[in-house]
Coordinates of C-alpha atoms in Angstrom, one line a residue:
M1 CA 0.7 -69.2 -81.0
A2 CA 1.7 -72.5 -81.6
K3 CA 2.3 -74.8 -78.6
T4 CA 5.7 -76.6 -78.1
A5 CA 6.2 -79.9 -77.9
A6 CA 7.0 -80.1 -74.2
V7 CA 3.9 -78.4 -73.7
K8 CA 1.5 -80.7 -75.7
K9 CA 3.5 -83.5 -73.6
K10 CA 3.1 -82.1 -70.0
E11 CA -0.9 -81.7 -71.5
K12 CA -1.5 -85.4 -72.3
K13 CA 0.3 -86.5 -69.2
Y14 CA -2.1 -84.2 -67.2
W15 CA -5.2 -85.9 -68.9
R16 CA -3.9 -89.2 -68.2
D17 CA -3.5 -88.6 -64.6
Y18 CA -7.5 -88.7 -64.8
L19 CA -7.4 -92.2 -66.0
Y20 CA -6.2 -93.6 -62.6
I21 CA -9.1 -92.0 -60.9
L22 CA -11.7 -92.9 -63.5
P23 CA -12.4 -96.8 -61.9
A24 CA -13.2 -94.9 -58.7
V25 CA -15.6 -92.4 -60.2
L26 CA -17.2 -94.9 -62.0
F27 CA -17.7 -97.0 -59.1
I28 CA -19.3 -94.0 -57.1
G29 CA -21.3 -93.1 -59.8
I30 CA -22.8 -96.4 -60.6
F31 CA -23.1 -98.0 -57.1
F32 CA -23.6 -95.0 -54.9
I33 CA -25.6 -92.2 -56.7
T34 CA -27.7 -94.8 -58.5
S35 CA -28.6 -96.1 -55.1
I36 CA -29.7 -92.7 -53.8
F37 CA -31.7 -92.2 -56.6
Y38 CA -33.2 -96.4 -56.2
T39 CA -34.1 -95.7 -52.6
L40 CA -35.5 -92.1 -53.3
H41 CA -38.0 -94.1 -55.7
L42 CA -38.7 -96.8 -53.2
S43 CA -39.9 -94.2 -50.7
F44 CA -43.0 -93.4 -52.8
F45 CA -44.3 -97.2 -52.4
E46 CA -45.0 -99.6 -49.8
W47 CA -43.4 -102.5 -50.2
D48 CA -41.9 -105.2 -48.1
G49 CA -39.4 -106.4 -50.4
F50 CA -41.0 -109.6 -51.6
S51 CA -44.8 -108.7 -52.7
E52 CA -45.9 -106.3 -55.1
K53 CA -44.9 -102.4 -54.8
I54 CA -48.0 -100.2 -53.9
F55 CA -47.5 -96.2 -55.0
V56 CA -48.6 -94.2 -51.8
G57 CA -47.0 -90.8 -52.7
L58 CA -46.3 -88.9 -50.0
E59 CA -47.9 -90.7 -47.5
N60 CA -44.9 -92.5 -45.9
Y61 CA -43.2 -89.0 -45.5
I62 CA -46.5 -87.5 -43.6
N63 CA -46.1 -90.4 -41.4
L64 CA -42.4 -90.0 -41.0
F65 CA -42.8 -86.4 -39.8
Q66 CA -45.8 -87.6 -37.1
D67 CA -44.0 -89.8 -35.8
K68 CA -42.9 -89.2 -32.3
N69 CA -39.8 -91.3 -32.4
F70 CA -38.4 -90.1 -35.3
L71 CA -38.4 -86.5 -34.4
I72 CA -36.6 -87.4 -31.1
S73 CA -34.1 -89.5 -33.1
V74 CA -33.5 -86.5 -35.3
M75 CA -33.2 -84.0 -32.4
N76 CA -30.6 -86.6 -31.0
T77 CA -28.9 -87.1 -34.2
L78 CA -28.5 -83.2 -34.3
I79 CA -27.3 -83.2 -31.0
W80 CA -24.9 -85.7 -31.7
V81 CA -23.4 -84.0 -34.4
V82 CA -22.6 -80.6 -32.6
C83 CA -21.4 -81.9 -29.6
S84 CA -19.3 -83.8 -31.7
M85 CA -18.1 -81.4 -33.9
V86 CA -17.3 -79.0 -30.5
T87 CA -15.9 -82.1 -28.9
S88 CA -13.4 -82.9 -31.6
V89 CA -12.6 -79.7 -33.2
I90 CA -13.0 -76.7 -30.5
V91 CA -11.7 -78.4 -27.5
P92 CA -8.5 -79.8 -28.9
L93 CA -7.9 -76.3 -30.6
I94 CA -8.2 -74.7 -27.3
I95 CA -6.2 -77.9 -25.5
A96 CA -3.4 -77.2 -28.2
I97 CA -3.2 -73.3 -27.6
M98 CA -2.9 -74.2 -23.8
V99 CA 0.0 -76.7 -24.1
T100 CA 2.0 -74.8 -26.7
R101 CA 1.8 -71.9 -24.2
S102 CA 2.7 -73.8 -21.3
S103 CA 5.6 -73.8 -19.1
A104 CA 5.3 -77.8 -18.3
L105 CA 5.0 -78.5 -21.9
K106 CA 6.2 -82.2 -21.6
L107 CA 3.8 -82.8 -18.7
F108 CA 1.1 -81.5 -20.6
K109 CA 1.6 -83.1 -23.7
N110 CA 1.6 -86.8 -22.1
V111 CA -1.4 -85.8 -19.8
F112 CA -3.3 -84.7 -22.7
Y113 CA -2.3 -87.2 -25.4
F114 CA -3.0 -90.4 -23.2
P115 CA -6.8 -90.4 -24.1
T116 CA -6.1 -90.7 -27.8
A117 CA -3.8 -93.5 -27.2
I118 CA -6.6 -95.4 -25.4
S119 CA -8.7 -97.4 -27.9
A120 CA -12.6 -96.0 -28.2
T121 CA -13.4 -99.3 -27.4
V122 CA -11.6 -99.7 -24.2
G123 CA -13.0 -96.3 -23.2
G124 CA -16.5 -97.5 -24.1
A125 CA -15.9 -100.3 -22.0
I126 CA -14.9 -98.5 -19.4
M127 CA -17.7 -96.1 -19.2
A128 CA -20.0 -99.0 -19.5
T129 CA -18.6 -100.5 -16.5
L130 CA -18.5 -96.9 -14.2
L131 CA -22.0 -96.4 -15.1
S132 CA -23.6 -99.2 -15.0
T133 CA -25.6 -100.3 -11.8
Y134 CA -22.3 -101.8 -10.2
G135 CA -20.2 -98.9 -10.9
L136 CA -20.8 -95.3 -9.6
P137 CA -24.1 -95.7 -9.0
Q138 CA -23.4 -98.8 -6.6
I139 CA -20.6 -96.2 -5.0
F140 CA -23.3 -93.7 -4.3
A141 CA -25.6 -96.3 -2.9
W142 CA -23.0 -97.2 -0.2
F143 CA -22.3 -93.3 0.6
G144 CA -26.0 -93.0 1.7
H145 CA -27.7 -92.0 -1.9
P146 CA -29.9 -94.8 -3.0
E147 CA -31.8 -92.5 -5.4
L148 CA -28.5 -92.4 -7.5
A149 CA -28.3 -96.2 -7.1
R150 CA -29.6 -96.9 -11.0
D151 CA -28.3 -97.6 -14.4
W152 CA -27.3 -94.2 -15.8
L153 CA -27.2 -95.5 -19.4
A154 CA -30.8 -96.9 -19.4
I155 CA -31.9 -93.1 -19.1
P156 CA -32.3 -92.0 -22.5
Y157 CA -32.1 -88.3 -22.3
L158 CA -28.4 -89.0 -19.8
N159 CA -27.3 -91.7 -22.6
T160 CA -26.9 -89.8 -25.6
F161 CA -24.6 -87.1 -23.3
I162 CA -22.7 -90.0 -21.9
M163 CA -21.8 -91.5 -25.2
I164 CA -20.7 -88.3 -26.3
L165 CA -18.6 -87.6 -23.7
T166 CA -17.2 -91.1 -23.7

């Protein structure tokens, strides 16, 4: 069956559209993907960036997985990702369902939208001030709880959860 002139013109235009994204695809292919392979290649060498590269094979990976700090940072990253996904997807979904089914719709919309209007920098500065030694811990000390009067952000296991909450 022969194609009509209109179909051929449409197909030609369809392929021409891909030319617009070709520079981005080439840029990603050249700079992003090649850098991944080069980094993988370098991971099998001991090299400070200036001297001669020395092939060490899997020794870098063995040292990496035996390092206690690496395993802690992987665990913190996993906690961060899971909590961020929960707080950025599931919690807003639940709030949205509650707001749409509420009788006080305008009040809920304003109350729940207000935190999104505050920038992350301002929110972080507020939390840093509240949780430093001259914020909430100082208030606890005034009310007779000196064991709570310390820098909460300096506690590693608590710090991760405070950042996620913020």
